[in-house]
CSV table of C-alpha atoms in Angstrom, one decimal:
chain,number,residue,atom,x,y,z
A,226,UNK,CA,-26.3,13.3,44.8
A,227,UNK,CA,-23.8,16.1,44.7
A,228,UNK,CA,-25.4,19.2,46.4
A,229,UNK,CA,-23.5,21.7,44.2
A,230,UNK,CA,-24.4,20.1,41.0
A,231,UNK,CA,-28.0,19.6,42.1
A,232,UNK,CA,-28.4,23.2,43.1
A,233,UNK,CA,-27.1,24.4,39.7
A,234,UNK,CA,-29.4,22.0,38.0
A,235,UNK,CA,-32.4,23.0,40.1
A,236,UNK,CA,-31.7,26.6,39.5
A,237,UNK,CA,-31.6,26.0,35.8
A,238,UNK,CA,-35.0,24.3,35.6
A,239,UNK,CA,-38.4,25.8,36.3
A,240,UNK,CA,-39.3,22.9,38.6
A,241,UNK,CA,-37.6,22.8,41.9
A,242,UNK,CA,-37.1,19.1,42.8
A,243,UNK,CA,-34.2,18.1,45.1
A,244,UNK,CA,-34.5,14.4,44.9
A,245,UNK,CA,-35.7,12.1,42.2
A,246,UNK,CA,-39.4,12.0,42.5
A,247,UNK,CA,-40.1,8.7,43.9
A,248,UNK,CA,-43.7,7.6,43.5
A,249,UNK,CA,-44.9,6.1,46.6
A,250,UNK,CA,-47.7,3.6,46.6
A,251,UNK,CA,-50.1,3.7,49.5
A,252,UNK,CA,-49.4,0.8,51.8
A,253,UNK,CA,-53.0,-0.4,52.1
A,254,UNK,CA,-54.3,-0.9,48.6
A,255,UNK,CA,-57.2,-3.2,47.9
A,256,UNK,CA,-56.5,-5.9,45.4
A,257,UNK,CA,-52.7,-5.9,45.9
A,258,UNK,CA,-50.9,-8.2,48.3
A,259,UNK,CA,-48.6,-6.8,50.9
A,260,UNK,CA,-45.7,-5.3,48.9
A,261,UNK,CA,-43.3,-6.1,51.6
A,262,UNK,CA,-43.9,-9.8,50.9
A,263,UNK,CA,-41.9,-10.8,47.9
A,264,UNK,CA,-43.4,-14.3,47.4
A,265,UNK,CA,-46.9,-15.7,48.2
A,266,UNK,CA,-47.2,-17.7,51.4
A,267,UNK,CA,-47.6,-21.3,50.4
A,268,UNK,CA,-47.2,-23.0,53.8
A,269,UNK,CA,-50.3,-25.0,54.5
A,270,UNK,CA,-51.8,-27.6,56.9
A,271,UNK,CA,-50.5,-30.3,54.6
A,272,UNK,CA,-46.8,-29.5,55.2
A,273,UNK,CA,-47.5,-29.3,59.0
A,274,UNK,CA,-49.1,-32.7,59.0
A,275,UNK,CA,-46.2,-34.2,57.1
A,276,UNK,CA,-43.6,-32.7,59.5
A,277,UNK,CA,-45.5,-34.0,62.5
A,278,UNK,CA,-45.5,-37.5,61.1
A,279,UNK,CA,-41.8,-37.3,60.3
A,280,UNK,CA,-41.0,-36.2,63.9
A,281,UNK,CA,-43.1,-39.0,65.4
A,282,UNK,CA,-41.5,-41.8,63.3
A,283,UNK,CA,-38.0,-40.4,63.1
A,284,UNK,CA,-35.3,-40.3,65.7
A,285,UNK,CA,-35.3,-42.2,68.9
A,286,UNK,CA,-36.1,-45.8,69.5
A,287,UNK,CA,-39.4,-46.5,67.7
A,288,UNK,CA,-41.0,-49.7,68.9
A,289,UNK,CA,-43.6,-49.7,66.1
A,290,UNK,CA,-42.2,-47.8,63.2
A,291,UNK,CA,-44.2,-47.0,60.1
A,292,UNK,CA,-41.1,-46.7,58.0
A,293,UNK,CA,-40.5,-49.4,55.4
A,294,UNK,CA,-37.0,-50.0,56.8
A,295,UNK,CA,-38.4,-51.0,60.2
A,296,UNK,CA,-36.2,-54.1,60.5
A,297,UNK,CA,-33.1,-52.1,59.8
A,298,UNK,CA,-34.0,-49.4,62.3
A,299,UNK,CA,-34.9,-51.8,65.1
A,300,UNK,CA,-31.2,-52.3,65.7
A,301,UNK,CA,-30.3,-49.8,68.5
A,302,UNK,CA,-26.8,-49.1,67.2
A,303,UNK,CA,-28.0,-48.0,63.8
A,304,UNK,CA,-30.6,-46.0,65.5
A,305,UNK,CA,-28.0,-44.1,67.4
A,306,UNK,CA,-25.9,-43.7,64.3
A,307,UNK,CA,-28.8,-42.3,62.4
A,308,UNK,CA,-29.6,-39.9,65.2
A,309,UNK,CA,-26.0,-38.7,65.4
A,310,UNK,CA,-25.8,-38.3,61.6
A,311,UNK,CA,-29.0,-36.3,61.3
A,312,UNK,CA,-27.9,-34.0,64.2
A,313,UNK,CA,-24.6,-33.4,62.4
A,314,UNK,CA,-26.5,-32.7,59.2
A,315,UNK,CA,-28.7,-30.2,61.0
A,316,UNK,CA,-25.7,-28.5,62.5
A,317,UNK,CA,-24.0,-28.2,59.1
A,318,UNK,CA,-27.1,-26.8,57.5
A,319,UNK,CA,-27.4,-24.2,60.3
A,320,UNK,CA,-23.8,-23.2,59.7
A,321,UNK,CA,-24.3,-22.9,55.9
A,322,UNK,CA,-27.4,-20.9,56.4
A,323,UNK,CA,-25.7,-18.5,58.7
A,324,UNK,CA,-22.7,-17.9,56.5
A,325,UNK,CA,-24.2,-18.0,53.0
A,326,UNK,CA,-25.3,-14.5,53.3
A,327,UNK,CA,-21.8,-13.3,53.5
A,328,UNK,CA,-20.8,-14.6,50.1
A,329,UNK,CA,-24.0,-14.5,48.1
A,330,UNK,CA,-26.5,-11.9,49.0
A,331,UNK,CA,-29.4,-14.3,49.0
A,332,UNK,CA,-32.0,-11.9,50.3
A,333,UNK,CA,-31.1,-9.3,47.7
A,334,UNK,CA,-31.3,-11.9,45.0
A,335,UNK,CA,-34.7,-13.0,46.0
A,336,UNK,CA,-36.0,-9.5,45.2
A,337,UNK,CA,-35.0,-10.0,41.6
A,338,UNK,CA,-36.8,-13.3,41.2
A,339,UNK,CA,-40.2,-12.1,42.6
A,340,UNK,CA,-41.9,-12.1,39.3
A,341,UNK,CA,-45.2,-13.4,37.9
A,342,UNK,CA,-46.5,-14.2,34.5
A,343,UNK,CA,-48.1,-10.9,33.9
A,344,UNK,CA,-44.9,-9.1,34.6
A,345,UNK,CA,-42.9,-11.4,32.3
A,346,UNK,CA,-45.3,-10.9,29.5
A,347,UNK,CA,-45.3,-7.1,29.8
A,348,UNK,CA,-41.6,-7.0,30.1
A,349,UNK,CA,-41.0,-9.1,27.0
A,350,UNK,CA,-43.4,-6.9,25.1
A,351,UNK,CA,-41.5,-3.9,26.3
A,352,UNK,CA,-38.2,-5.4,25.2
A,353,UNK,CA,-39.3,-5.8,21.6
A,354,UNK,CA,-41.6,-2.7,21.4
A,355,UNK,CA,-40.5,0.1,23.8
A,356,UNK,CA,-41.8,2.9,21.7
A,357,UNK,CA,-45.2,3.4,23.2
A,358,UNK,CA,-44.3,3.2,26.9
A,359,UNK,CA,-44.5,6.5,28.6
A,360,UNK,CA,-43.4,6.2,32.2
A,361,UNK,CA,-40.0,4.6,32.8
A,362,UNK,CA,-39.5,5.4,36.5
A,363,UNK,CA,-39.4,2.7,39.1
A,364,UNK,CA,-42.0,2.9,41.9
A,365,UNK,CA,-40.7,3.1,45.4
A,366,UNK,CA,-42.2,1.8,48.6
A,367,UNK,CA,-40.7,3.7,51.6
A,368,UNK,CA,-37.3,4.0,49.9
A,369,UNK,CA,-37.0,0.5,48.8
A,370,UNK,CA,-37.9,-0.4,45.2
A,371,UNK,CA,-41.0,-2.3,44.7
A,372,UNK,CA,-40.8,-6.0,43.7
A,373,UNK,CA,-40.8,-6.6,40.0
A,374,UNK,CA,-44.2,-8.2,40.0
A,375,UNK,CA,-45.8,-4.9,41.0
A,376,UNK,CA,-43.9,-2.6,38.6
A,377,UNK,CA,-43.0,-3.3,35.0
A,378,UNK,CA,-40.0,-0.9,35.1
A,379,UNK,CA,-38.2,-2.7,37.8
A,380,UNK,CA,-35.2,-4.9,36.7
A,381,UNK,CA,-35.4,-8.6,37.4
A,382,UNK,CA,-33.1,-11.5,37.0
A,383,UNK,CA,-35.6,-14.1,35.9
A,384,UNK,CA,-35.9,-13.0,32.3
A,385,UNK,CA,-32.1,-12.7,31.8
A,386,UNK,CA,-31.4,-16.1,33.4
A,387,UNK,CA,-34.1,-17.9,31.3
A,388,UNK,CA,-33.1,-16.1,28.2
A,389,UNK,CA,-29.4,-17.0,28.6
A,390,UNK,CA,-30.3,-20.7,29.0
A,391,UNK,CA,-32.6,-20.6,26.1
A,392,UNK,CA,-29.9,-18.9,24.0
A,393,UNK,CA,-27.5,-21.8,24.8
A,394,UNK,CA,-30.2,-24.3,23.8
A,395,UNK,CA,-31.1,-22.4,20.6
A,396,UNK,CA,-27.4,-22.2,19.7
A,397,UNK,CA,-27.1,-25.9,20.1
A,398,UNK,CA,-30.2,-26.4,17.9
A,399,UNK,CA,-28.7,-24.0,15.2
A,400,UNK,CA,-25.4,-25.8,15.3
A,401,UNK,CA,-27.2,-29.1,15.0
A,402,UNK,CA,-29.1,-28.2,11.9
A,403,UNK,CA,-25.8,-27.4,10.3
A,404,UNK,CA,-24.2,-30.7,11.4
A,405,UNK,CA,-21.6,-28.8,13.4
A,406,UNK,CA,-22.9,-29.9,16.8
A,407,UNK,CA,-20.9,-31.6,19.5
A,408,UNK,CA,-21.8,-31.5,23.3
A,409,UNK,CA,-18.7,-29.6,24.3
A,410,UNK,CA,-19.6,-26.8,21.9
A,411,UNK,CA,-22.6,-26.0,24.2
A,412,UNK,CA,-20.3,-25.5,27.1
A,413,UNK,CA,-18.1,-23.3,24.9
A,414,UNK,CA,-21.0,-21.1,23.9
A,415,UNK,CA,-22.2,-20.8,27.5
A,416,UNK,CA,-18.8,-19.8,28.8
A,417,UNK,CA,-18.2,-17.5,25.9
A,418,UNK,CA,-21.4,-15.6,26.5
A,419,UNK,CA,-20.8,-15.5,30.2
A,420,UNK,CA,-17.3,-14.1,29.6
A,421,UNK,CA,-18.6,-11.4,27.4
A,422,UNK,CA,-21.2,-10.5,30.0
A,423,UNK,CA,-18.5,-10.4,32.7
A,424,UNK,CA,-16.4,-8.2,30.5
A,425,UNK,CA,-19.3,-5.8,29.8
A,426,UNK,CA,-20.1,-5.5,33.5
A,427,UNK,CA,-16.5,-4.8,34.5
A,428,UNK,CA,-16.1,-2.2,31.7
A,429,UNK,CA,-19.3,-0.4,32.6
A,430,UNK,CA,-18.4,-0.4,36.3
A,431,UNK,CA,-15.0,0.9,35.5
A,432,UNK,CA,-16.4,3.7,33.4
A,433,UNK,CA,-19.0,4.6,36.0
A,434,UNK,CA,-16.2,4.9,38.5
A,435,UNK,CA,-14.1,7.1,36.3
A,436,UNK,CA,-16.9,9.4,35.4
A,437,UNK,CA,-17.9,9.6,39.2
A,438,UNK,CA,-21.6,9.0,38.6
A,439,UNK,CA,-23.6,9.0,41.8
A,440,UNK,CA,-26.1,6.4,41.0
A,441,UNK,CA,-28.1,3.8,42.7
A,442,UNK,CA,-27.4,1.3,39.9
A,443,UNK,CA,-26.1,-1.8,41.7
A,444,UNK,CA,-24.1,-4.5,40.1
A,445,UNK,CA,-27.0,-6.9,40.1
A,446,UNK,CA,-29.2,-4.3,38.4
A,447,UNK,CA,-26.5,-3.9,35.8
A,448,UNK,CA,-26.3,-7.6,35.2
A,449,UNK,CA,-30.1,-7.7,34.8
A,450,UNK,CA,-30.1,-4.9,32.2
A,451,UNK,CA,-27.3,-6.4,30.3
A,452,UNK,CA,-29.0,-9.7,30.3
A,453,UNK,CA,-32.0,-8.4,28.5
A,454,UNK,CA,-30.3,-8.6,25.1
A,455,UNK,CA,-30.5,-12.4,25.1
A,456,UNK,CA,-34.2,-12.1,24.3
A,457,UNK,CA,-33.5,-10.4,21.0
A,458,UNK,CA,-30.7,-12.8,20.2
A,459,UNK,CA,-33.0,-15.8,20.7
A,460,UNK,CA,-35.6,-14.2,18.4
A,461,UNK,CA,-33.0,-13.5,15.7
A,462,UNK,CA,-31.5,-16.9,15.7
A,463,UNK,CA,-34.9,-18.7,15.6
A,464,UNK,CA,-36.0,-16.5,12.7
A,465,UNK,CA,-32.8,-17.3,11.0
A,466,UNK,CA,-33.4,-21.0,11.4
A,467,UNK,CA,-36.9,-20.7,10.0
A,468,UNK,CA,-36.4,-18.2,7.2
A,469,UNK,CA,-32.7,-18.0,6.5
A,470,UNK,CA,-30.4,-15.1,6.5
A,471,UNK,CA,-33.0,-12.5,5.5
A,472,UNK,CA,-35.3,-13.4,8.4
A,473,UNK,CA,-32.3,-13.3,10.8
A,474,UNK,CA,-31.2,-9.8,9.7
A,475,UNK,CA,-34.7,-8.4,9.8
A,476,UNK,CA,-35.6,-9.7,13.3
A,477,UNK,CA,-32.1,-9.0,14.7
A,478,UNK,CA,-32.2,-5.4,13.3
A,479,UNK,CA,-35.6,-4.8,14.8
A,480,UNK,CA,-34.5,-6.2,18.2
A,481,UNK,CA,-31.2,-4.3,18.1
A,482,UNK,CA,-33.1,-1.0,17.6
A,483,UNK,CA,-35.6,-1.9,20.4
A,484,UNK,CA,-32.9,-2.8,22.8
A,485,UNK,CA,-31.0,0.4,22.0
A,486,UNK,CA,-34.1,2.5,22.8
A,487,UNK,CA,-34.9,0.4,25.9
A,488,UNK,CA,-31.4,0.8,27.3
A,489,UNK,CA,-31.2,4.5,26.7
A,490,UNK,CA,-34.6,5.2,28.2
A,491,UNK,CA,-33.9,3.0,31.3
A,492,UNK,CA,-30.3,4.1,31.9
A,493,UNK,CA,-31.0,7.7,31.3
A,494,UNK,CA,-33.0,7.8,34.5
A,495,UNK,CA,-30.3,6.0,36.4
A,496,UNK,CA,-27.1,7.6,35.2
A,497,UNK,CA,-28.0,11.1,34.1
A,498,UNK,CA,-28.7,13.8,36.6
A,499,UNK,CA,-32.4,14.4,37.4
A,500,UNK,CA,-32.7,17.6,35.4
A,501,UNK,CA,-31.4,16.1,32.2
A,502,UNK,CA,-33.5,13.0,32.6
A,503,UNK,CA,-36.6,15.3,32.5
A,504,UNK,CA,-35.8,16.2,29.0
A,505,UNK,CA,-34.3,19.6,29.7
A,506,UNK,CA,-30.8,19.6,28.0
A,507,UNK,CA,-28.3,20.8,30.6
A,508,UNK,CA,-25.1,22.2,29.3
A,509,UNK,CA,-22.0,21.0,31.2
A,510,UNK,CA,-19.2,18.7,30.6
A,511,UNK,CA,-20.3,16.2,33.2
A,512,UNK,CA,-23.7,15.7,31.9
A,513,UNK,CA,-22.4,15.4,28.4
A,514,UNK,CA,-19.9,12.8,29.5
A,515,UNK,CA,-22.7,10.9,31.2
A,516,UNK,CA,-24.8,11.1,28.0
A,517,UNK,CA,-22.0,9.7,26.0
A,518,UNK,CA,-21.5,6.9,28.5
A,519,UNK,CA,-25.2,6.0,28.3
A,520,UNK,CA,-25.1,6.0,24.5
A,521,UNK,CA,-21.9,3.9,24.5
A,522,UNK,CA,-23.5,1.3,26.8
A,523,UNK,CA,-26.6,1.2,24.7
A,524,UNK,CA,-24.7,1.0,21.4
A,525,UNK,CA,-22.6,-1.9,22.7
A,526,UNK,CA,-25.7,-4.0,23.0
A,527,UNK,CA,-26.5,-4.4,19.3
A,528,UNK,CA,-22.9,-5.0,18.6
A,529,UNK,CA,-22.7,-7.8,21.1
A,530,UNK,CA,-26.0,-9.2,19.9
A,531,UNK,CA,-24.6,-9.5,16.4
A,532,UNK,CA,-21.3,-10.8,17.5
A,533,UNK,CA,-22.7,-13.6,19.6
A,534,UNK,CA,-25.1,-14.9,17.0
A,535,UNK,CA,-23.8,-14.3,13.5
A,536,UNK,CA,-21.8,-17.5,13.5
A,537,UNK,CA,-24.9,-19.5,14.3
A,538,UNK,CA,-26.8,-18.6,11.2
A,539,UNK,CA,-25.5,-19.7,7.8
B,270,UNK,CA,-14.7,-18.0,19.1
B,271,UNK,CA,-13.0,-19.8,21.9
B,272,UNK,CA,-13.4,-17.0,24.4
B,273,UNK,CA,-13.7,-19.0,27.6
B,274,UNK,CA,-13.9,-17.8,31.2
B,275,UNK,CA,-10.4,-18.9,31.8
B,276,UNK,CA,-9.0,-16.8,29.0
B,277,UNK,CA,-10.9,-13.8,30.5
B,278,UNK,CA,-9.2,-14.5,33.8
B,279,UNK,CA,-5.8,-14.7,32.1
B,280,UNK,CA,-6.5,-11.4,30.3
B,281,UNK,CA,-7.6,-9.8,33.6
B,282,UNK,CA,-4.5,-11.0,35.3
B,283,UNK,CA,-2.2,-9.6,32.6
B,284,UNK,CA,-4.0,-6.2,32.8
B,285,UNK,CA,-3.6,-6.0,36.5
B,286,UNK,CA,0.0,-7.0,36.2
B,287,UNK,CA,0.5,-4.2,33.7
B,288,UNK,CA,-1.0,-1.7,36.1
B,289,UNK,CA,1.1,-3.0,39.0
B,290,UNK,CA,4.3,-2.7,37.1
B,291,UNK,CA,4.1,1.0,36.5
B,292,UNK,CA,6.9,2.5,38.6
B,293,UNK,CA,6.1,5.6,40.7
B,294,UNK,CA,9.4,7.4,40.5
B,295,UNK,CA,10.8,6.4,37.2
B,296,UNK,CA,7.7,6.6,35.1
B,297,UNK,CA,4.5,8.1,36.6
B,298,UNK,CA,6.2,11.3,37.8
B,299,UNK,CA,7.7,11.9,34.4
B,300,UNK,CA,4.4,11.9,32.7
B,301,UNK,CA,2.7,13.9,35.4
B,302,UNK,CA,0.7,11.1,36.8
B,303,UNK,CA,2.4,10.9,40.2
B,304,UNK,CA,0.2,10.5,43.3
B,305,UNK,CA,1.3,13.9,44.7
B,306,UNK,CA,0.6,15.7,41.5
B,307,UNK,CA,-3.1,15.1,41.0
B,308,UNK,CA,-4.9,16.2,44.1
B,309,UNK,CA,-7.5,18.8,43.2
B,310,UNK,CA,-9.2,21.1,45.7
B,311,UNK,CA,-11.6,19.8,48.3
B,312,UNK,CA,-15.2,19.9,47.3
B,313,UNK,CA,-14.4,19.8,43.7
B,314,UNK,CA,-15.5,16.8,41.8
B,315,UNK,CA,-12.5,14.8,40.7
B,316,UNK,CA,-11.9,14.6,37.0
B,317,UNK,CA,-11.2,11.5,35.0
B,318,UNK,CA,-7.4,11.9,35.2
B,319,UNK,CA,-7.4,12.1,39.0
B,320,UNK,CA,-9.8,9.1,39.2
B,321,UNK,CA,-7.4,7.2,37.0
B,322,UNK,CA,-4.4,8.1,39.1
B,323,UNK,CA,-6.2,7.1,42.3
B,324,UNK,CA,-7.2,3.8,40.6
B,325,UNK,CA,-3.6,3.1,39.6
B,326,UNK,CA,-2.3,3.9,43.1
B,327,UNK,CA,-4.9,1.8,44.8
B,328,UNK,CA,-4.3,-1.2,42.5
B,329,UNK,CA,-0.6,-1.0,43.1
B,330,UNK,CA,-1.1,-0.8,46.9
B,331,UNK,CA,-3.8,-3.4,47.3
B,332,UNK,CA,-3.0,-6.0,44.8
B,333,UNK,CA,0.7,-6.3,45.4
B,334,UNK,CA,0.6,-9.4,47.6
B,335,UNK,CA,-2.4,-11.2,46.0
B,336,UNK,CA,-0.8,-10.7,42.6
B,337,UNK,CA,2.2,-12.7,43.8
B,338,UNK,CA,0.0,-15.6,44.8
B,339,UNK,CA,-2.2,-15.5,41.7
B,340,UNK,CA,0.8,-15.2,39.4
B,341,UNK,CA,2.5,-18.2,40.9
B,342,UNK,CA,-0.7,-20.2,40.6
B,343,UNK,CA,-1.1,-19.2,36.9
B,344,UNK,CA,2.6,-20.0,36.2
B,345,UNK,CA,2.2,-23.5,37.7
B,346,UNK,CA,-1.0,-24.1,35.8
B,347,UNK,CA,0.6,-23.0,32.5
B,348,UNK,CA,3.6,-25.2,33.1
B,349,UNK,CA,1.5,-28.2,33.9
B,350,UNK,CA,-1.3,-27.9,31.4
B,351,UNK,CA,0.0,-25.7,28.7
């Protein structure tokens, strides 16, 4: 956060707040699992017993083997070959595990998939009806954002990924009902939607760089936010299949307006300076530019929703 | 609506080529976008124009060699597969 800009903003508002007010949840809260843990612990005695059995009957020279291929394994040469092969595989797996984190941030991705059914339900409701929701800030836990399953405002990648795949399937269904289906069209729809997504992400990152916004909006966050529009698209196409063009326009119009409001309310907290996000209009070219950027991003969503679905509904 | 990932890559390659081709002395200086003409004071937030000029300069510096490789690959692919 730029100190000069913040000081000016803080001086202009009655409330003196230097940093975005991060709501901290107390670490020990009854009824909530340890927030540091993203996923539930499912290791149990069953898996330990299975591993023990595997180790006993696996490598080495088993005299009495319980494996069905006992005759095959009694031959000492193939025993050695199997031992060598499995040690090679273990080494390769270690190498991959060590280096995968350099190319794909696996641990960061895990955060975005730590969801549960309650969160998904609430988030889907929020995507189609964001008008009653009051508090749009993400809760923080000692400076790291809380996992999505504990906070409905946190972005996740589960809904966008599932919605994307469902969109491809629904597009195939729509094309099939019009006798225009062929399997390679599915791949074409998928790569087309992915290409538009990539283009959007690059355009928004470029404009964020040009406007020098100091934000904690990461690329994966951006992908998550841009992926939420697939939910509205699915709804529109399904209604179009059931009720024809009128149903399609009605539902798509409703979802477009909802996504517009949702994006503005979410991005406002991330892109705009703290003072403006609290509702106090701050004069200044920078904040105005940021407001325009937020509105442009939000306005691009309905356009893309229409563009990607209108050829599916006849 | 045949907007595939490959056409997006081709479009991106053409755009980066366009940025890399802008000549410093013959063109950018004449329209006031040279690299020594845009530096604002320290502590001031850079405006859009200086960010753009920085971007152009960094693209030209960083992408010079990779662009040669990627362009050659694209030419070979286009020749072979049309």
